[in-house]
Amino acid sequence: MTLRVNVVSIFPEMFDALRFGMSGRALEQKALELLMTNPRDFAKNRYRTIDDRPYGGGPGMVMMAEPLSAAIDAASGESREGTKKAGPIVYLSPKGRRMEQTDVESFAALPELTLIAGRYEGIDERVIQTRIDDEVSIGDYVLAGGEFAAMVLIEAVARLLPGVLGNEESAVQESFTSGILDYPHYTRPECFENLRVPEVLLSGDHKKIANWRQNQALKVTKERRPDLLEIRSSIKPGDKH
Ligand code: ADE
């Protein structure tokens, strides 16, 4: 199974960064396929203009509806020869609902996904009305464009694709999949700048180790993200989550 990710962006070269690391491996293994579409290729004038001043005035520029919607239709399969749209169209925007690990898991289970990376002050609202299925933010801060946000989404999804991680357990074991923060990790040497690896990790007692890790995870979560524990305790036994 391959997850096909169609990306609409005026800076397709930025996505070359995904050729490294785990997303790079996902691309090599064809667990992930990336197809870029540039709205400039759908511009109507010879200057390849894709933005214009906002109606009503104000700062900045707005991405125009026509080239962007044509690019989205081509990218998503809506106007591809012999195909039709096979997955949701997601617009990366600070106004979107905040992306969580559960959303990443849902995206990773899809056959196809189309990501729209906006620039300037935003995109014409009518494109959102007519083309966008889901508006997603990666956090409460404002980026200059949606490209890095789209890459964050793709990297988070890529590491969940079957066969990509190598060690299938890692993805499920660590932070957020279990709903709390990760426990601390150690490797050789046993002593580094006078700091020893906690004795329990050298004991070979797997039950004790699992217990210690669980306690460490709870401790760091309580200190840094008590909100995550509140969410957990509000889930009643037997609830589906
Ligand atoms: N574009 C600009 N800021 C963003 C954010 N925080 N999340 C997603 N897309 C964005």
mmCIF file with all atom_site columns, C-alpha atoms in Angstrom, residues 110-239:
data_model
loop_
_atom_site.group_PDB
_atom_site.id
_atom_site.type_symbol
_atom_site.label_atom_id
_atom_site.label_alt_id
_atom_site.label_comp_id
_atom_site.label_asym_id
_atom_site.label_entity_id
_atom_site.label_seq_id
_atom_site.pdbx_PDB_ins_code
_atom_site.Cartn_x
_atom_site.Cartn_y
_atom_site.Cartn_z
_atom_site.occupancy
_atom_site.B_iso_or_equiv
_atom_site.pdbx_formal_charge
_atom_site.auth_seq_id
_atom_site.auth_comp_id
_atom_site.auth_asym_id
_atom_site.auth_atom_id
_atom_site.pdbx_PDB_model_num
ATOM 1   C CA . LEU A 1 110 ? -5.787  6.936  3.826  1.00 0.00 ? 110 LEU A CA 1
ATOM 2   C CA . PRO A 1 111 ? -4.881  5.951  0.261  1.00 0.00 ? 111 PRO A CA 1
ATOM 3   C CA . GLU A 1 112 ? -4.524  9.579  -0.833 1.00 0.00 ? 112 GLU A CA 1
ATOM 4   C CA . LEU A 1 113 ? -4.309  13.073 0.624  1.00 0.00 ? 113 LEU A CA 1
ATOM 5   C CA . THR A 1 114 ? -4.031  16.531 -0.973 1.00 0.00 ? 114 THR A CA 1
ATOM 6   C CA . LEU A 1 115 ? -2.265  19.253 1.019  1.00 0.00 ? 115 LEU A CA 1
ATOM 7   C CA . ILE A 1 116 ? -2.605  22.944 0.222  1.00 0.00 ? 116 ILE A CA 1
ATOM 8   C CA . ALA A 1 117 ? 0.233   25.189 1.387  1.00 0.00 ? 117 ALA A CA 1
ATOM 9   C CA . GLY A 1 118 ? -0.819  28.834 1.287  1.00 0.00 ? 118 GLY A CA 1
ATOM 10  C CA . ARG A 1 119 ? 1.421   31.910 1.202  1.00 0.00 ? 119 ARG A CA 1
ATOM 11  C CA . TYR A 1 120 ? 0.859   35.622 1.828  1.00 0.00 ? 120 TYR A CA 1
ATOM 12  C CA . GLU A 1 121 ? -2.049  36.645 4.068  1.00 0.00 ? 121 GLU A CA 1
ATOM 13  C CA . GLY A 1 122 ? -4.045  33.600 3.057  1.00 0.00 ? 122 GLY A CA 1
ATOM 14  C CA . ILE A 1 123 ? -6.136  32.212 0.216  1.00 0.00 ? 123 ILE A CA 1
ATOM 15  C CA . ASP A 1 124 ? -9.401  33.508 -1.267 1.00 0.00 ? 124 ASP A CA 1
ATOM 16  C CA . GLU A 1 125 ? -12.221 32.330 1.028  1.00 0.00 ? 125 GLU A CA 1
ATOM 17  C CA . ARG A 1 126 ? -14.158 30.915 -1.931 1.00 0.00 ? 126 ARG A CA 1
ATOM 18  C CA . VAL A 1 127 ? -11.439 28.313 -2.477 1.00 0.00 ? 127 VAL A CA 1
ATOM 19  C CA . ILE A 1 128 ? -11.969 27.173 1.115  1.00 0.00 ? 128 ILE A CA 1
ATOM 20  C CA . GLN A 1 129 ? -15.749 27.066 0.520  1.00 0.00 ? 129 GLN A CA 1
ATOM 21  C CA . THR A 1 130 ? -15.586 25.087 -2.696 1.00 0.00 ? 130 THR A CA 1
ATOM 22  C CA . ARG A 1 131 ? -12.469 22.876 -2.405 1.00 0.00 ? 131 ARG A CA 1
ATOM 23  C CA . ILE A 1 132 ? -11.287 22.357 1.183  1.00 0.00 ? 132 ILE A CA 1
ATOM 24  C CA . ASP A 1 133 ? -12.488 19.387 3.261  1.00 0.00 ? 133 ASP A CA 1
ATOM 25  C CA . ASP A 1 134 ? -10.336 19.993 6.325  1.00 0.00 ? 134 ASP A CA 1
ATOM 26  C CA . GLU A 1 135 ? -8.439  23.032 7.675  1.00 0.00 ? 135 GLU A CA 1
ATOM 27  C CA . VAL A 1 136 ? -5.549  22.044 9.933  1.00 0.00 ? 136 VAL A CA 1
ATOM 28  C CA . SER A 1 137 ? -3.094  23.989 12.120 1.00 0.00 ? 137 SER A CA 1
ATOM 29  C CA . ILE A 1 138 ? 0.122   22.474 13.473 1.00 0.00 ? 138 ILE A CA 1
ATOM 30  C CA . GLY A 1 139 ? 0.157   24.794 16.510 1.00 0.00 ? 139 GLY A CA 1
ATOM 31  C CA . ASP A 1 140 ? -0.717  28.204 17.873 1.00 0.00 ? 140 ASP A CA 1
ATOM 32  C CA . TYR A 1 141 ? 1.950   30.234 16.105 1.00 0.00 ? 141 TYR A CA 1
ATOM 33  C CA . VAL A 1 142 ? 2.002   31.806 12.668 1.00 0.00 ? 142 VAL A CA 1
ATOM 34  C CA . LEU A 1 143 ? 4.325   30.633 9.901  1.00 0.00 ? 143 LEU A CA 1
ATOM 35  C CA . ALA A 1 144 ? 4.985   32.651 6.733  1.00 0.00 ? 144 ALA A CA 1
ATOM 36  C CA . GLY A 1 145 ? 3.432   29.879 4.668  1.00 0.00 ? 145 GLY A CA 1
ATOM 37  C CA . GLY A 1 146 ? 1.951   26.408 4.872  1.00 0.00 ? 146 GLY A CA 1
ATOM 38  C CA . GLU A 1 147 ? 4.985   24.561 3.424  1.00 0.00 ? 147 GLU A CA 1
ATOM 39  C CA . PHE A 1 148 ? 6.704   23.707 6.701  1.00 0.00 ? 148 PHE A CA 1
ATOM 40  C CA . ALA A 1 149 ? 3.334   22.804 8.229  1.00 0.00 ? 149 ALA A CA 1
ATOM 41  C CA . ALA A 1 150 ? 2.630   20.422 5.333  1.00 0.00 ? 150 ALA A CA 1
ATOM 42  C CA . MET A 1 151 ? 6.096   18.882 5.776  1.00 0.00 ? 151 MET A CA 1
ATOM 43  C CA . VAL A 1 152 ? 5.490   18.440 9.505  1.00 0.00 ? 152 VAL A CA 1
ATOM 44  C CA . LEU A 1 153 ? 2.259   16.601 8.684  1.00 0.00 ? 153 LEU A CA 1
ATOM 45  C CA . ILE A 1 154 ? 3.972   14.426 6.049  1.00 0.00 ? 154 ILE A CA 1
ATOM 46  C CA . GLU A 1 155 ? 6.896   13.518 8.361  1.00 0.00 ? 155 GLU A CA 1
ATOM 47  C CA . ALA A 1 156 ? 4.520   12.604 11.196 1.00 0.00 ? 156 ALA A CA 1
ATOM 48  C CA . VAL A 1 157 ? 2.451   10.453 8.817  1.00 0.00 ? 157 VAL A CA 1
ATOM 49  C CA . ALA A 1 158 ? 5.442   8.822  7.038  1.00 0.00 ? 158 ALA A CA 1
ATOM 50  C CA . ARG A 1 159 ? 6.843   7.255  10.190 1.00 0.00 ? 159 ARG A CA 1
ATOM 51  C CA . LEU A 1 160 ? 3.521   5.464  10.797 1.00 0.00 ? 160 LEU A CA 1
ATOM 52  C CA . LEU A 1 161 ? 3.354   3.866  7.349  1.00 0.00 ? 161 LEU A CA 1
ATOM 53  C CA . PRO A 1 162 ? 3.722   0.080  7.448  1.00 0.00 ? 162 PRO A CA 1
ATOM 54  C CA . GLY A 1 163 ? 7.312   -1.110 6.981  1.00 0.00 ? 163 GLY A CA 1
ATOM 55  C CA . VAL A 1 164 ? 8.913   2.336  7.291  1.00 0.00 ? 164 VAL A CA 1
ATOM 56  C CA . LEU A 1 165 ? 10.156  2.405  10.851 1.00 0.00 ? 165 LEU A CA 1
ATOM 57  C CA . GLY A 1 166 ? 11.930  -0.964 10.801 1.00 0.00 ? 166 GLY A CA 1
ATOM 58  C CA . ASN A 1 167 ? 11.182  -1.503 14.435 1.00 0.00 ? 167 ASN A CA 1
ATOM 59  C CA . GLU A 1 168 ? 7.396   -1.570 14.301 1.00 0.00 ? 168 GLU A CA 1
ATOM 60  C CA . GLU A 1 169 ? 7.115   -1.282 18.074 1.00 0.00 ? 169 GLU A CA 1
ATOM 61  C CA . SER A 1 170 ? 8.764   2.129  18.389 1.00 0.00 ? 170 SER A CA 1
ATOM 62  C CA . ALA A 1 171 ? 5.960   4.069  16.744 1.00 0.00 ? 171 ALA A CA 1
ATOM 63  C CA . VAL A 1 172 ? 3.303   2.693  19.036 1.00 0.00 ? 172 VAL A CA 1
ATOM 64  C CA . GLN A 1 173 ? 5.331   2.781  22.225 1.00 0.00 ? 173 GLN A CA 1
ATOM 65  C CA . GLU A 1 174 ? 6.452   6.347  22.473 1.00 0.00 ? 174 GLU A CA 1
ATOM 66  C CA . SER A 1 175 ? 4.909   9.692  23.338 1.00 0.00 ? 175 SER A CA 1
ATOM 67  C CA . PHE A 1 176 ? 1.349   10.567 22.421 1.00 0.00 ? 176 PHE A CA 1
ATOM 68  C CA . THR A 1 177 ? 0.349   7.190  21.049 1.00 0.00 ? 177 THR A CA 1
ATOM 69  C CA . SER A 1 178 ? -0.015  6.187  24.692 1.00 0.00 ? 178 SER A CA 1
ATOM 70  C CA . GLY A 1 179 ? -1.399  9.661  25.480 1.00 0.00 ? 179 GLY A CA 1
ATOM 71  C CA . ILE A 1 180 ? 1.478   10.669 27.774 1.00 0.00 ? 180 ILE A CA 1
ATOM 72  C CA . LEU A 1 181 ? 5.075   11.874 27.315 1.00 0.00 ? 181 LEU A CA 1
ATOM 73  C CA . ASP A 1 182 ? 7.976   9.515  26.689 1.00 0.00 ? 182 ASP A CA 1
ATOM 74  C CA . TYR A 1 183 ? 10.271  8.057  29.409 1.00 0.00 ? 183 TYR A CA 1
ATOM 75  C CA . PRO A 1 184 ? 14.024  8.908  29.377 1.00 0.00 ? 184 PRO A CA 1
ATOM 76  C CA . HIS A 1 185 ? 16.409  6.881  27.203 1.00 0.00 ? 185 HIS A CA 1
ATOM 77  C CA . TYR A 1 186 ? 20.031  5.811  27.789 1.00 0.00 ? 186 TYR A CA 1
ATOM 78  C CA . THR A 1 187 ? 22.706  4.015  25.792 1.00 0.00 ? 187 THR A CA 1
ATOM 79  C CA . ARG A 1 188 ? 26.414  3.248  26.281 1.00 0.00 ? 188 ARG A CA 1
ATOM 80  C CA . PRO A 1 189 ? 28.552  4.228  28.097 1.00 0.00 ? 189 PRO A CA 1
ATOM 81  C CA . GLU A 1 190 ? 27.248  3.338  31.569 1.00 0.00 ? 190 GLU A CA 1
ATOM 82  C CA . CYS A 1 191 ? 28.955  6.429  32.989 1.00 0.00 ? 191 CYS A CA 1
ATOM 83  C CA . PHE A 1 192 ? 29.064  9.794  31.166 1.00 0.00 ? 192 PHE A CA 1
ATOM 84  C CA . GLU A 1 193 ? 30.542  12.885 32.904 1.00 0.00 ? 193 GLU A CA 1
ATOM 85  C CA . ASN A 1 194 ? 29.934  11.231 36.253 1.00 0.00 ? 194 ASN A CA 1
ATOM 86  C CA . LEU A 1 195 ? 26.285  10.518 35.445 1.00 0.00 ? 195 LEU A CA 1
ATOM 87  C CA . ARG A 1 196 ? 25.373  6.830  35.698 1.00 0.00 ? 196 ARG A CA 1
ATOM 88  C CA . VAL A 1 197 ? 22.608  5.028  33.817 1.00 0.00 ? 197 VAL A CA 1
ATOM 89  C CA . PRO A 1 198 ? 19.803  4.283  36.326 1.00 0.00 ? 198 PRO A CA 1
ATOM 90  C CA . GLU A 1 199 ? 20.608  0.919  37.962 1.00 0.00 ? 199 GLU A CA 1
ATOM 91  C CA . VAL A 1 200 ? 17.214  -0.603 37.154 1.00 0.00 ? 200 VAL A CA 1
ATOM 92  C CA . LEU A 1 201 ? 17.938  -0.442 33.396 1.00 0.00 ? 201 LEU A CA 1
ATOM 93  C CA . LEU A 1 202 ? 21.007  -2.669 33.909 1.00 0.00 ? 202 LEU A CA 1
ATOM 94  C CA . SER A 1 203 ? 19.085  -5.184 36.051 1.00 0.00 ? 203 SER A CA 1
ATOM 95  C CA . GLY A 1 204 ? 17.678  -7.296 33.218 1.00 0.00 ? 204 GLY A CA 1
ATOM 96  C CA . ASP A 1 205 ? 14.373  -7.425 35.128 1.00 0.00 ? 205 ASP A CA 1
ATOM 97  C CA . HIS A 1 206 ? 11.934  -6.538 32.329 1.00 0.00 ? 206 HIS A CA 1
ATOM 98  C CA . LYS A 1 207 ? 8.927   -6.146 34.569 1.00 0.00 ? 207 LYS A CA 1
ATOM 99  C CA . LYS A 1 208 ? 10.811  -3.764 36.868 1.00 0.00 ? 208 LYS A CA 1
ATOM 100 C CA . ILE A 1 209 ? 12.114  -1.825 33.855 1.00 0.00 ? 209 ILE A CA 1
ATOM 101 C CA . ALA A 1 210 ? 8.623   -1.458 32.363 1.00 0.00 ? 210 ALA A CA 1
ATOM 102 C CA . ASN A 1 211 ? 7.359   -0.262 35.735 1.00 0.00 ? 211 ASN A CA 1
ATOM 103 C CA . TRP A 1 212 ? 10.164  2.308  36.131 1.00 0.00 ? 212 TRP A CA 1
ATOM 104 C CA . ARG A 1 213 ? 9.590   3.625  32.608 1.00 0.00 ? 213 ARG A CA 1
ATOM 105 C CA . GLN A 1 214 ? 5.854   3.981  33.202 1.00 0.00 ? 214 GLN A CA 1
ATOM 106 C CA . ASN A 1 215 ? 6.516   5.915  36.425 1.00 0.00 ? 215 ASN A CA 1
ATOM 107 C CA . GLN A 1 216 ? 9.074   8.182  34.731 1.00 0.00 ? 216 GLN A CA 1
ATOM 108 C CA . ALA A 1 217 ? 6.610   8.860  31.899 1.00 0.00 ? 217 ALA A CA 1
ATOM 109 C CA . LEU A 1 218 ? 3.862   9.742  34.349 1.00 0.00 ? 218 LEU A CA 1
ATOM 110 C CA . LYS A 1 219 ? 6.231   11.977 36.354 1.00 0.00 ? 219 LYS A CA 1
ATOM 111 C CA . VAL A 1 220 ? 7.413   14.027 33.339 1.00 0.00 ? 220 VAL A CA 1
ATOM 112 C CA . THR A 1 221 ? 3.829   14.289 32.050 1.00 0.00 ? 221 THR A CA 1
ATOM 113 C CA . LYS A 1 222 ? 2.585   15.521 35.427 1.00 0.00 ? 222 LYS A CA 1
ATOM 114 C CA . GLU A 1 223 ? 5.368   18.150 35.517 1.00 0.00 ? 223 GLU A CA 1
ATOM 115 C CA . ARG A 1 224 ? 5.151   19.395 31.940 1.00 0.00 ? 224 ARG A CA 1
ATOM 116 C CA . ARG A 1 225 ? 1.749   18.472 30.507 1.00 0.00 ? 225 ARG A CA 1
ATOM 117 C CA . PRO A 1 226 ? -0.767  17.843 33.292 1.00 0.00 ? 226 PRO A CA 1
ATOM 118 C CA . ASP A 1 227 ? -3.507  18.539 30.723 1.00 0.00 ? 227 ASP A CA 1
ATOM 119 C CA . LEU A 1 228 ? -2.669  15.190 29.070 1.00 0.00 ? 228 LEU A CA 1
ATOM 120 C CA . LEU A 1 229 ? -3.358  13.345 32.334 1.00 0.00 ? 229 LEU A CA 1
ATOM 121 C CA . GLU A 1 230 ? -6.677  15.144 32.736 1.00 0.00 ? 230 GLU A CA 1
ATOM 122 C CA . ILE A 1 231 ? -7.708  14.016 29.257 1.00 0.00 ? 231 ILE A CA 1
ATOM 123 C CA . ARG A 1 232 ? -6.725  10.438 30.157 1.00 0.00 ? 232 ARG A CA 1
ATOM 124 C CA . SER A 1 233 ? -8.577  10.353 33.460 1.00 0.00 ? 233 SER A CA 1
ATOM 125 C CA . SER A 1 234 ? -11.700 11.711 31.785 1.00 0.00 ? 234 SER A CA 1
ATOM 126 C CA . ILE A 1 235 ? -11.764 8.649  29.512 1.00 0.00 ? 235 ILE A CA 1
ATOM 127 C CA . LYS A 1 236 ? -13.950 6.128  31.272 1.00 0.00 ? 236 LYS A CA 1
ATOM 128 C CA . PRO A 1 237 ? -12.986 2.426  31.199 1.00 0.00 ? 237 PRO A CA 1
ATOM 129 C CA . GLY A 1 238 ? -14.588 0.781  28.180 1.00 0.00 ? 238 GLY A CA 1
ATOM 130 C CA . ASP A 1 239 ? -14.653 4.016  26.156 1.00 0.00 ? 239 ASP A CA 1
#
